[in-house]
Coordinates of C-alpha atoms and ligand atoms in Angstrom, one line a residue:
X1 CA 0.0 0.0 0.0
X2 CA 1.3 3.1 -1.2
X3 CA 1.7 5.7 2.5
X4 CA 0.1 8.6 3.2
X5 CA 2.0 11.5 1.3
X6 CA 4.1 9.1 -1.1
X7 CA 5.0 11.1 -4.2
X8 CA 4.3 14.1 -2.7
X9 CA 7.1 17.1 -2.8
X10 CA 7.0 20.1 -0.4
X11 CA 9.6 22.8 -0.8
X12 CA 10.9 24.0 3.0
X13 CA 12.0 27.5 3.2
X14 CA 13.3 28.5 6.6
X15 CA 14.8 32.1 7.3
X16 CA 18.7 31.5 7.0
X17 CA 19.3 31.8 10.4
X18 CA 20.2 29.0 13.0
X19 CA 17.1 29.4 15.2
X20 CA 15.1 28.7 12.1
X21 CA 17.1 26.3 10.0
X22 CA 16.7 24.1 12.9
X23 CA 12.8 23.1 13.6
X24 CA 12.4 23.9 10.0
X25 CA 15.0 21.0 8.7
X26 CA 14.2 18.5 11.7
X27 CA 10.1 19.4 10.2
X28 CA 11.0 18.3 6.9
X29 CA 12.6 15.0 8.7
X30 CA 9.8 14.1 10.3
X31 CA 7.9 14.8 6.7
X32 CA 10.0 12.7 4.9
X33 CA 9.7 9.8 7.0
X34 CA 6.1 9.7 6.2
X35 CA 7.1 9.5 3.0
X36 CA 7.3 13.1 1.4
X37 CA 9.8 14.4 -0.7
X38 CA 11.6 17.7 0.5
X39 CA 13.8 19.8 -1.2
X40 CA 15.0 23.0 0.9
X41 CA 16.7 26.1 -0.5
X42 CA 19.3 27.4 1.4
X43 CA 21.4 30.8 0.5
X44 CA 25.1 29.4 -0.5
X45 CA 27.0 31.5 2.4
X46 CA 24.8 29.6 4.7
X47 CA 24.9 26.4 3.1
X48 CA 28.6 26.0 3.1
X49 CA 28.1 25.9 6.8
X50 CA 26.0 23.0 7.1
X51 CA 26.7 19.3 7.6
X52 CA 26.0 17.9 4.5
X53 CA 22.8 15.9 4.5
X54 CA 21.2 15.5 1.2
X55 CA 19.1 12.0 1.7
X56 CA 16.8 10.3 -0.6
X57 CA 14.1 11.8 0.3
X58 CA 15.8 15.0 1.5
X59 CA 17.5 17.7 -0.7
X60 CA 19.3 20.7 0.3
X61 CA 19.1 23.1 -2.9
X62 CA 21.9 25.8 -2.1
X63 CA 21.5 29.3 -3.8
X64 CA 24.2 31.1 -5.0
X65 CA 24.3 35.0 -4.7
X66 CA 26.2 38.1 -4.5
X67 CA 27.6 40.1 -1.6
X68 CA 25.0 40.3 0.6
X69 CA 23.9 44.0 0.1
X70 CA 23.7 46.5 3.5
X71 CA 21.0 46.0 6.0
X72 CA 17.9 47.8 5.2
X73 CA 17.7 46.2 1.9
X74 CA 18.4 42.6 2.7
X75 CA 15.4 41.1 3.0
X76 CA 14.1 42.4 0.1
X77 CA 17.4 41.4 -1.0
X78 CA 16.5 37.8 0.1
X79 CA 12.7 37.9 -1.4
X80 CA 14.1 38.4 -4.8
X81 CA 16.5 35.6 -4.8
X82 CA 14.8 33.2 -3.2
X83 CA 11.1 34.3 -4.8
X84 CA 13.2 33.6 -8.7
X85 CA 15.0 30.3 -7.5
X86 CA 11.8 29.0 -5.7
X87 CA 10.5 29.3 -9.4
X88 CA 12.7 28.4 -11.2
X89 CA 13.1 24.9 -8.6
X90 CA 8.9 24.5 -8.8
X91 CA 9.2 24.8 -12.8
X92 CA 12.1 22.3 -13.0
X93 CA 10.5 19.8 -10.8
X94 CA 6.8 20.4 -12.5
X95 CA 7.4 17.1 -15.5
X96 CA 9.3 14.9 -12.6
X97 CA 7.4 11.9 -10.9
X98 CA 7.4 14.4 -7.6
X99 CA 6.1 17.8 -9.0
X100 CA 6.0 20.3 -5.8
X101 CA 2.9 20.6 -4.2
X102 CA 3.2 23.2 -1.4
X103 CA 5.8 25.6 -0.2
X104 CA 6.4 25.4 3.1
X105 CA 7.4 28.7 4.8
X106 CA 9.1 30.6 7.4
X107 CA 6.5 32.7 9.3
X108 CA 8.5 35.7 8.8
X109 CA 8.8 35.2 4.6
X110 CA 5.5 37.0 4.4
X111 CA 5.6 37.4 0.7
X112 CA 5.8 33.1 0.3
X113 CA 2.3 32.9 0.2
X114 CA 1.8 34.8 -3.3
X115 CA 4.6 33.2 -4.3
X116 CA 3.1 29.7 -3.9
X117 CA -0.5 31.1 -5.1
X118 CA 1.2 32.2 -8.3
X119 CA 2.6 29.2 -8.8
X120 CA -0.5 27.0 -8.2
X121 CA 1.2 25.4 -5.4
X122 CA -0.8 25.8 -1.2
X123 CA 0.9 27.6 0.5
X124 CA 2.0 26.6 4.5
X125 CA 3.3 28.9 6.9
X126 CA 5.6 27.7 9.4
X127 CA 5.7 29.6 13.0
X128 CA 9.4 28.6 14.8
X129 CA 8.0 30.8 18.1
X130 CA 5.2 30.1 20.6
X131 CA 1.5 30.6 19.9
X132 CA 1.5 33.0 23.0
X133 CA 3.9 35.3 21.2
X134 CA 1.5 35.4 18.1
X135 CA -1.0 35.8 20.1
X136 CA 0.8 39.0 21.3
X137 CA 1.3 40.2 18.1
X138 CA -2.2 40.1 17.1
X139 CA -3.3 42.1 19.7
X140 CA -0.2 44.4 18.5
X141 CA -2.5 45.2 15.7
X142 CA -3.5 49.0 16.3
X143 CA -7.1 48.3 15.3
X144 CA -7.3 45.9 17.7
X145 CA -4.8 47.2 19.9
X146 CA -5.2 45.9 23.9
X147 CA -1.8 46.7 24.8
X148 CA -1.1 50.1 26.4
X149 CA 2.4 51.0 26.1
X150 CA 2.6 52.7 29.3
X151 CA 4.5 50.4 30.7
X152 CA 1.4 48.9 32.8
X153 CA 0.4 45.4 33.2
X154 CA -1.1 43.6 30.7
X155 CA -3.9 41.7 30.2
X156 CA -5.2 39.5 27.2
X157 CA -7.3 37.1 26.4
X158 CA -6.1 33.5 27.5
X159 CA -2.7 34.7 28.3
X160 CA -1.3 35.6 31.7
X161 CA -0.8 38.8 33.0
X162 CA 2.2 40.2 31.7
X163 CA 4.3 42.6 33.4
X164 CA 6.1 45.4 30.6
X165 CA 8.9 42.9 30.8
X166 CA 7.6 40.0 30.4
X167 CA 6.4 41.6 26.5
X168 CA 8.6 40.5 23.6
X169 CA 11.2 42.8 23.1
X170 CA 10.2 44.4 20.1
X171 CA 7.0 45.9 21.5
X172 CA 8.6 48.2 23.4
X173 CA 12.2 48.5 21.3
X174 CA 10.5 48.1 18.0
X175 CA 13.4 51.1 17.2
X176 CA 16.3 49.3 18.3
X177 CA 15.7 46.7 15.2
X178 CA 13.5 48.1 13.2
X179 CA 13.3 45.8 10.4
X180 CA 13.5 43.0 12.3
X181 CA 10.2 44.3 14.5
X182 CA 8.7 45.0 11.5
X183 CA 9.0 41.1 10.6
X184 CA 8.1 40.2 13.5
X185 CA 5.0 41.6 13.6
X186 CA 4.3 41.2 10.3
X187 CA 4.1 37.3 10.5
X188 CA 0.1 37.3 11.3
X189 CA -0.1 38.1 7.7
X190 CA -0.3 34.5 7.4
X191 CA -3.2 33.9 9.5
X192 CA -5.2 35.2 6.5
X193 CA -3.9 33.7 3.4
X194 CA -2.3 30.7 4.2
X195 CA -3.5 27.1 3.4
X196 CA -2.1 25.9 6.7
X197 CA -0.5 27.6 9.9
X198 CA 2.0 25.5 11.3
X199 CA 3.4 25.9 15.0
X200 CA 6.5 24.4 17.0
X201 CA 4.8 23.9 19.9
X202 CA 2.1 21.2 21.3
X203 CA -1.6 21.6 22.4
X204 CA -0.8 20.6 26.1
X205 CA 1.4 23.3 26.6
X206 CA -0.1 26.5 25.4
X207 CA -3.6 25.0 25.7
X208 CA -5.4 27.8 26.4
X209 CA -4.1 30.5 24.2
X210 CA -4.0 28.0 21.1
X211 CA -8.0 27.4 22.1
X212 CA -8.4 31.1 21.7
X213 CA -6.7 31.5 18.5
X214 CA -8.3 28.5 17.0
X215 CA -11.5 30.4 17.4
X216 CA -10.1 32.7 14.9
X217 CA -8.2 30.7 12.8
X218 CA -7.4 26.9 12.1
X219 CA -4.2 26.7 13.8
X220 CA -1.9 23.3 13.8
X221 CA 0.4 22.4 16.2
X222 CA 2.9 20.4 14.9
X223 CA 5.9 20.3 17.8
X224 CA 8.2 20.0 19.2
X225 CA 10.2 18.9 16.6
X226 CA 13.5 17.3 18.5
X227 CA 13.4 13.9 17.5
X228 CA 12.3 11.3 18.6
X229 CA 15.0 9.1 19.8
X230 CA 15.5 11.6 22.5
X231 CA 12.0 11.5 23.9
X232 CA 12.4 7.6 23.9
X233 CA 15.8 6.3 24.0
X234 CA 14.6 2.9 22.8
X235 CA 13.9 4.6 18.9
X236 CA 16.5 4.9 16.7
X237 CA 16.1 8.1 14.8
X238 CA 18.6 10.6 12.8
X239 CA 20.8 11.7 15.6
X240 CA 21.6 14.9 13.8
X241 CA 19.6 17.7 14.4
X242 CA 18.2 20.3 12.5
X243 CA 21.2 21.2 10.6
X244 CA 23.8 22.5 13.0
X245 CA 25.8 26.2 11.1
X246 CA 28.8 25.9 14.0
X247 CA 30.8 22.8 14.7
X248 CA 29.9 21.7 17.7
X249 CA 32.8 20.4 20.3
X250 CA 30.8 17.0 20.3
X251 CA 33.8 14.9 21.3
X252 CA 35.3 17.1 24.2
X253 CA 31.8 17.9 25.7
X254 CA 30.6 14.2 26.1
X255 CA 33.6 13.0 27.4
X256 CA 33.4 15.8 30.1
X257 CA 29.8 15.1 30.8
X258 CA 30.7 11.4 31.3
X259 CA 33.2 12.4 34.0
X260 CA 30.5 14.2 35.9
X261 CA 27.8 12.7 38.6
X262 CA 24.1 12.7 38.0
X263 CA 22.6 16.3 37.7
X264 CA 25.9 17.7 38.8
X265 CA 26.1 20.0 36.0
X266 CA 24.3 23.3 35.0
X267 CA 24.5 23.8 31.4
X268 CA 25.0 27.3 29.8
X269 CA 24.1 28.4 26.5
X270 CA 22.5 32.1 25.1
X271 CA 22.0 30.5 21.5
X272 CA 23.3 31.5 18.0
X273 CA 22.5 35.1 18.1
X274 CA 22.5 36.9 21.4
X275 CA 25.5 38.6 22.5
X276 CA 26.1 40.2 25.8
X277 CA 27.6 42.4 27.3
X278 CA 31.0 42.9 28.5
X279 CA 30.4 43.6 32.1
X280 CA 27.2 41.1 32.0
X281 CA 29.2 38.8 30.5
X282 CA 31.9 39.2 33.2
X283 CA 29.1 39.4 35.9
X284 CA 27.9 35.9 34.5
X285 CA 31.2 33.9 34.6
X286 CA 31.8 34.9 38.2
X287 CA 28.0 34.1 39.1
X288 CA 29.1 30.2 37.7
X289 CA 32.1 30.2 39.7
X290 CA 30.4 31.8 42.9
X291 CA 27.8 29.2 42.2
X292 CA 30.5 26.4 43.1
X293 CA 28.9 23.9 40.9
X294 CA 30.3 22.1 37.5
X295 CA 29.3 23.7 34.6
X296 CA 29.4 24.0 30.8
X297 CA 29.4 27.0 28.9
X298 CA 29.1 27.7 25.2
X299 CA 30.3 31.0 24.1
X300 CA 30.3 31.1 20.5
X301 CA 33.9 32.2 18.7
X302 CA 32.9 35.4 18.1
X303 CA 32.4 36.3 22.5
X304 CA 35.0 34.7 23.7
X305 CA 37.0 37.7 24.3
X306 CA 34.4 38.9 26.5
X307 CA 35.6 36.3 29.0
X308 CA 38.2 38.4 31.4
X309 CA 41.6 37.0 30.5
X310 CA 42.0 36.6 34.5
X311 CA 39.0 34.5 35.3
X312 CA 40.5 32.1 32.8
X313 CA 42.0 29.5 35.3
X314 CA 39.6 30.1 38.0
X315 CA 36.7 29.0 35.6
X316 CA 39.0 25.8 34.2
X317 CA 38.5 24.5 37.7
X318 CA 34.4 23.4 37.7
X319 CA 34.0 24.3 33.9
X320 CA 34.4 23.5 30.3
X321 CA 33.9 26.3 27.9
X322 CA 33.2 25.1 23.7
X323 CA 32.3 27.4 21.2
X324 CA 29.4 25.3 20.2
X325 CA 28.3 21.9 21.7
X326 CA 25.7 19.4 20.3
X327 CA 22.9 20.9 22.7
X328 CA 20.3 17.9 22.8
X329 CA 23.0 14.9 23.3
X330 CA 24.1 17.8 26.1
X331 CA 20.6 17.8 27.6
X332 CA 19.4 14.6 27.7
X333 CA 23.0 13.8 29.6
X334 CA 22.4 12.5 33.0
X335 CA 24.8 14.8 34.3
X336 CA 22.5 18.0 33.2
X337 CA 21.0 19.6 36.5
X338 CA 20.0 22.7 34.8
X339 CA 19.7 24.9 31.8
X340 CA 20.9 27.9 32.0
X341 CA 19.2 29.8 29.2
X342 CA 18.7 32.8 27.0
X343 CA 14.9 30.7 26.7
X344 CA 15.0 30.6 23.0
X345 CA 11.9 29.4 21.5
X346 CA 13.7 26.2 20.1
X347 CA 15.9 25.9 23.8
X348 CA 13.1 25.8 25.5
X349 CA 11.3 23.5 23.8
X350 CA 14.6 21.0 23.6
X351 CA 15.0 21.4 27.6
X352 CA 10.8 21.1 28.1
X353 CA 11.1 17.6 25.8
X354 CA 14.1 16.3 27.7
X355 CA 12.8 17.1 31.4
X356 CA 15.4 20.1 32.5
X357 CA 14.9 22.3 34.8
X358 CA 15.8 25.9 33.6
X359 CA 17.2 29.2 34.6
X360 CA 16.0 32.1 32.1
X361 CA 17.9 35.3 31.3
X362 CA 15.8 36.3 28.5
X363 CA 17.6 39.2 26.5
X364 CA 15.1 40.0 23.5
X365 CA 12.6 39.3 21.0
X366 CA 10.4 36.3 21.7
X367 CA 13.0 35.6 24.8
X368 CA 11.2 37.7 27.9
X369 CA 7.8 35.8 27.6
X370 CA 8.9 32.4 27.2
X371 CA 10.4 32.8 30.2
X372 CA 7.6 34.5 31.7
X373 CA 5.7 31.1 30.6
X374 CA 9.1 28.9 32.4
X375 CA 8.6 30.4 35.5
X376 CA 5.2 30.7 36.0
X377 CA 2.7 28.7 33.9
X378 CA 4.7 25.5 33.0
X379 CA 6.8 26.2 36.2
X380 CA 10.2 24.4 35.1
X381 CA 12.2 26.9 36.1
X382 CA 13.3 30.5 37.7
X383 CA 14.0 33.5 35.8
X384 CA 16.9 36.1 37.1
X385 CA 15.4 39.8 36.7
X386 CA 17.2 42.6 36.0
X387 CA 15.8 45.2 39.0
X388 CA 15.4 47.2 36.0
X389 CA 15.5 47.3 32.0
X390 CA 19.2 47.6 30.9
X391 CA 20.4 47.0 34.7
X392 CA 23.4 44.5 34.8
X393 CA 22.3 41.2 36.7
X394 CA 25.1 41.0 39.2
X395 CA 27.3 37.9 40.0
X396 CA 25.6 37.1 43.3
X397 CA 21.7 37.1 41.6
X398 CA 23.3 34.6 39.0
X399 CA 24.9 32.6 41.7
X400 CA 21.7 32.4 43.6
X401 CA 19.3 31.1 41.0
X402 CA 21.8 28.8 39.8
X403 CA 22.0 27.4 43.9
X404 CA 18.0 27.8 44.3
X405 CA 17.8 25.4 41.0
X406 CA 20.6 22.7 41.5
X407 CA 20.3 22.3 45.8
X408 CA 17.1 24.0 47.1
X409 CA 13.7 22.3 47.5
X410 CA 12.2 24.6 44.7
X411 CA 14.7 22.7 42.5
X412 CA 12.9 19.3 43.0
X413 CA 9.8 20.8 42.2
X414 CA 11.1 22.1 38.9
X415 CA 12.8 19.1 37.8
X416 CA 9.0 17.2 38.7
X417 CA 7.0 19.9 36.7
X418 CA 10.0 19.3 34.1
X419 CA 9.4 15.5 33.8
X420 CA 5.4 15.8 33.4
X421 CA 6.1 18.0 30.3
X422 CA 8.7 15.6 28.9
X423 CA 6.2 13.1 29.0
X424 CA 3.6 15.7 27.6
X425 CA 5.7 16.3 24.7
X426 CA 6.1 13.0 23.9
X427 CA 2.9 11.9 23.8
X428 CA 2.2 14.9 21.6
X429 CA 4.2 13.9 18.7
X430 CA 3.8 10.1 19.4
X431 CA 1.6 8.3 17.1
X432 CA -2.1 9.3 17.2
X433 CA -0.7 12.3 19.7
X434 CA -1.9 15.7 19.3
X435 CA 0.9 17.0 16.6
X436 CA 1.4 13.7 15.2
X437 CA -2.6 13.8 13.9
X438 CA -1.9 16.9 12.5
X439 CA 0.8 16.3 10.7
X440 CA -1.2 13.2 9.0
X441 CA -4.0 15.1 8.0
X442 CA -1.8 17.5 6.4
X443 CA -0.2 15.0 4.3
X444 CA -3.6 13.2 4.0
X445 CA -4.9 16.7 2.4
X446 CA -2.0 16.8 0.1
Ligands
LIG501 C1 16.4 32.6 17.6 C2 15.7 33.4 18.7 O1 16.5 33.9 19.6 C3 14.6 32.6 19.3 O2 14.1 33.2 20.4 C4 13.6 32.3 18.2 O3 12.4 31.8 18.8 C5 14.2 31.5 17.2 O4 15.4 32.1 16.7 P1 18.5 31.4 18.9 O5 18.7 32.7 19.6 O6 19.6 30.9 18.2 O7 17.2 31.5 17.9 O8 18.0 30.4 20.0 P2 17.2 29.0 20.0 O9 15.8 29.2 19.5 O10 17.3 28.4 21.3 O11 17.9 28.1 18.9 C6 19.3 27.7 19.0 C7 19.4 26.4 18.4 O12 20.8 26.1 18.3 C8 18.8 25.3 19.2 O13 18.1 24.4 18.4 C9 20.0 24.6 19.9 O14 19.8 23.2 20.1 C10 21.1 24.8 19.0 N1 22.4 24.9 19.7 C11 22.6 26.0 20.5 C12 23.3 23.9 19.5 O15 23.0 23.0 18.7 N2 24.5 24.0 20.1 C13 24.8 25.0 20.9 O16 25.9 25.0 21.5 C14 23.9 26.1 21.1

């Protein structure tokens, strides 16, 4: 019997950025071992960085193109090579055996759906952040707007109240990045014209809010999208995920993990993107040495001279700095106590799947309210605050959170909450779970 989605061919096209690449490649993964053909266009600067991993059923189309032109103009820049290469690919592909059928699309590539309309293909968008953060967005909308920017508390419909900074970043520093907010915000676009509305994320965990927005709009929940052989180490799955753009210290790190004792070890990582601080960044690597417990740290090439020169040796002595690590085999180590985290949308999700406990120090966009959500609605963790925005969170706050997580009572608590949504998300994606239906009748609509 031929399987659901045989000879069917879906395009992927993720925003070129590691945050994205990731859910967006593992996605097409999980499509093609229903039996769908993916082909996935990548810019050539970006795909030079990427393990190569062209399968069967899997093809990674990389684009070639110019200097990247200066920053106002590059995503228009990036519409106009992508929108001719995605039609050029769709033509060539149109007499095979698997002629294209959708483009599937990053959110934030908000002219995709035309694109897909004009080339008779249906068009799927593809959220990589929570359904709360839409959520915020739509309510963003100045017709609609029920968000006061006076810095007050906020309240919306099926969401918690949110303090000013507990908001995504870009509503109140939609200046600081201005095209980047203007993405952002823009993404709701979809909820109108696309064929399907994909999210990373899973109905038990933003139950409510995804309720309220599927009384608008037909919303699918497709997450989380770590594989499964790390929500049941008796599967044997792709280990790779997503497609990793740094290489990651695998060797070194698991070898070091292997040394350490069960939960003895907080792990540290702000993601591909975010940078701090010099003095934060200072601030942070005596809060890990204050904390006196074993630790590993990724700081990516590019901020490791932020790391004072003299702290070098005293940090060698409980800690193991990589530039990159491979971050699920890291948190599904049994020496992982904690996470502490920049509370990424894809980070939290990996740590939620894999039951860790985690310490947020959001620094922007989507960051602030997923770890609004981390502390207080899936309670799997603390946040540290800054007393206020901008304010430097001081070596002894860091310190404390880390010690309130690894050896206080609130700790066990966290890691229990943080094992009832690792069973949650498994059962999600799990045959016949929540995501795992949706994802059939997707493919049984194609
Ligand atoms: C960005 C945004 O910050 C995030 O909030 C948004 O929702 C998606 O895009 P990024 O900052 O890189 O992404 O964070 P995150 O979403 O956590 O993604 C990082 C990815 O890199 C994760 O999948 C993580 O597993 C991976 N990673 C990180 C590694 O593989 N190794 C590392 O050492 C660090």
């Amino acid at each position: 019997m031929e399987e659901i989605g045989s000879k069917s061919h879906v395009v992927v096209l993720p925003f070129p950025i590691q945050g994205h690449i990731n859910p967006m490649v593992q996605f097409s993964k999980r499509l093609a071992s229903k039996g769908v053909k993916v082909t996935i266009p990548i810019i050539e600067s970006v795909c030079k960085s990427m393990p190569i991993m062209d399968s069967a059923s899997i093809k990674i189309e990389s684009i070639p193109h110019d200097e990247f032109p200066p920053d106002p103009d590059l995503l228009e820049w990036l519409r106009v090579l992508m929108s001719n290469n995605l039609t050029q690919i769709v033509e060539k592909l149109s007499d095979s055996e698997y002629p294209v059928k959708v483009l599937l699309f990053d959110s934030t590539t908000t002219w995709a759906i035309d694109l897909a309309h004009q080339l008779g293909l249906k068009g799927a968008a593809f959220f990589t952040q929570s359904c709360s953060l839409s959520a915020i967005y739509y309510h963003m909308d100045p017709e609609k707007s029920k968000i006061p920017l006076d810095g007050s508390d906020v309240s919306l419909p099926s969401l918690p109240l949110l303090e000013k900074d507990d908001l995504p970043s870009f509503v109140y520093e939609s200046d600081v990045y201005p095209s980047l907010a203007r993405l952002a915000f823009s993404q709701n676009i979809n909820f109108e014209g696309a064929d399907w509305l994909f999210f990373n994320t899973f109905d038990a965990l933003e139950m409510e809010v995804i309720d309220w927005l599927r009384t608008r709009y037909t919303i699918k929940t497709i997450g989380p999208t770590v594989p499964s052989m790390y929500l049941d180490k008796r599967l044997k799955d792709d280990k790779e995920y997503g497609s990793s753009l740094f290489k990651p210290n695998s060797e070194t790190c698991m070898k070091w993990l292997d040394s350490r004792e069960i939960g003895s070890v907080v792990y540290v990582s702000f993601g591909s993107l975010a940078s701090l601080g010099e003095k934060q960044m200072e601030e942070l690597a005596w809060g890990l040495i204050m904390s006196n417990n074993y630790f590993l740290w990724v700081v990516r090439a590019a901020e490791e001279n932020k790391i004072p020169v003299e702290l070098m040796s005293k940090l060698s002595e409980k800690g193991l700095i990589v530039n990159w690590c491979p971050q699920l085999d890291v948190l599904a180590h049994r020496a992982i106590g904690c996470f502490f985290t920049h509370c990424g949308w894809n980070s939290t999700l990996e740590a939620l799947s894999l039951g860790v406990p985690m310490i947020g120090m959001p620094q922007w966009t989507d960051q602030p309210t997923n770890a609004k959500f981390i502390s207080d609605v899936w309670q799997t963790g603390v946040r540290v605050k800054a007393r206020e925005n901008g304010v430097i969170i001081t070596r002894k706050e860091i310190a404390s959170s880390i010690r309130e997580v690894m050896e206080e009572e609130k700790g066990v608590m966290l890691k229990e909450n943080a094992i009832k949504w690792k069973k949650l998300a498994k059962e999600a994606v799990d045959e016949g779970g929540s995501s795992d239906k949706n994802i059939e009748e997707f493919l049984s609509n194609l």
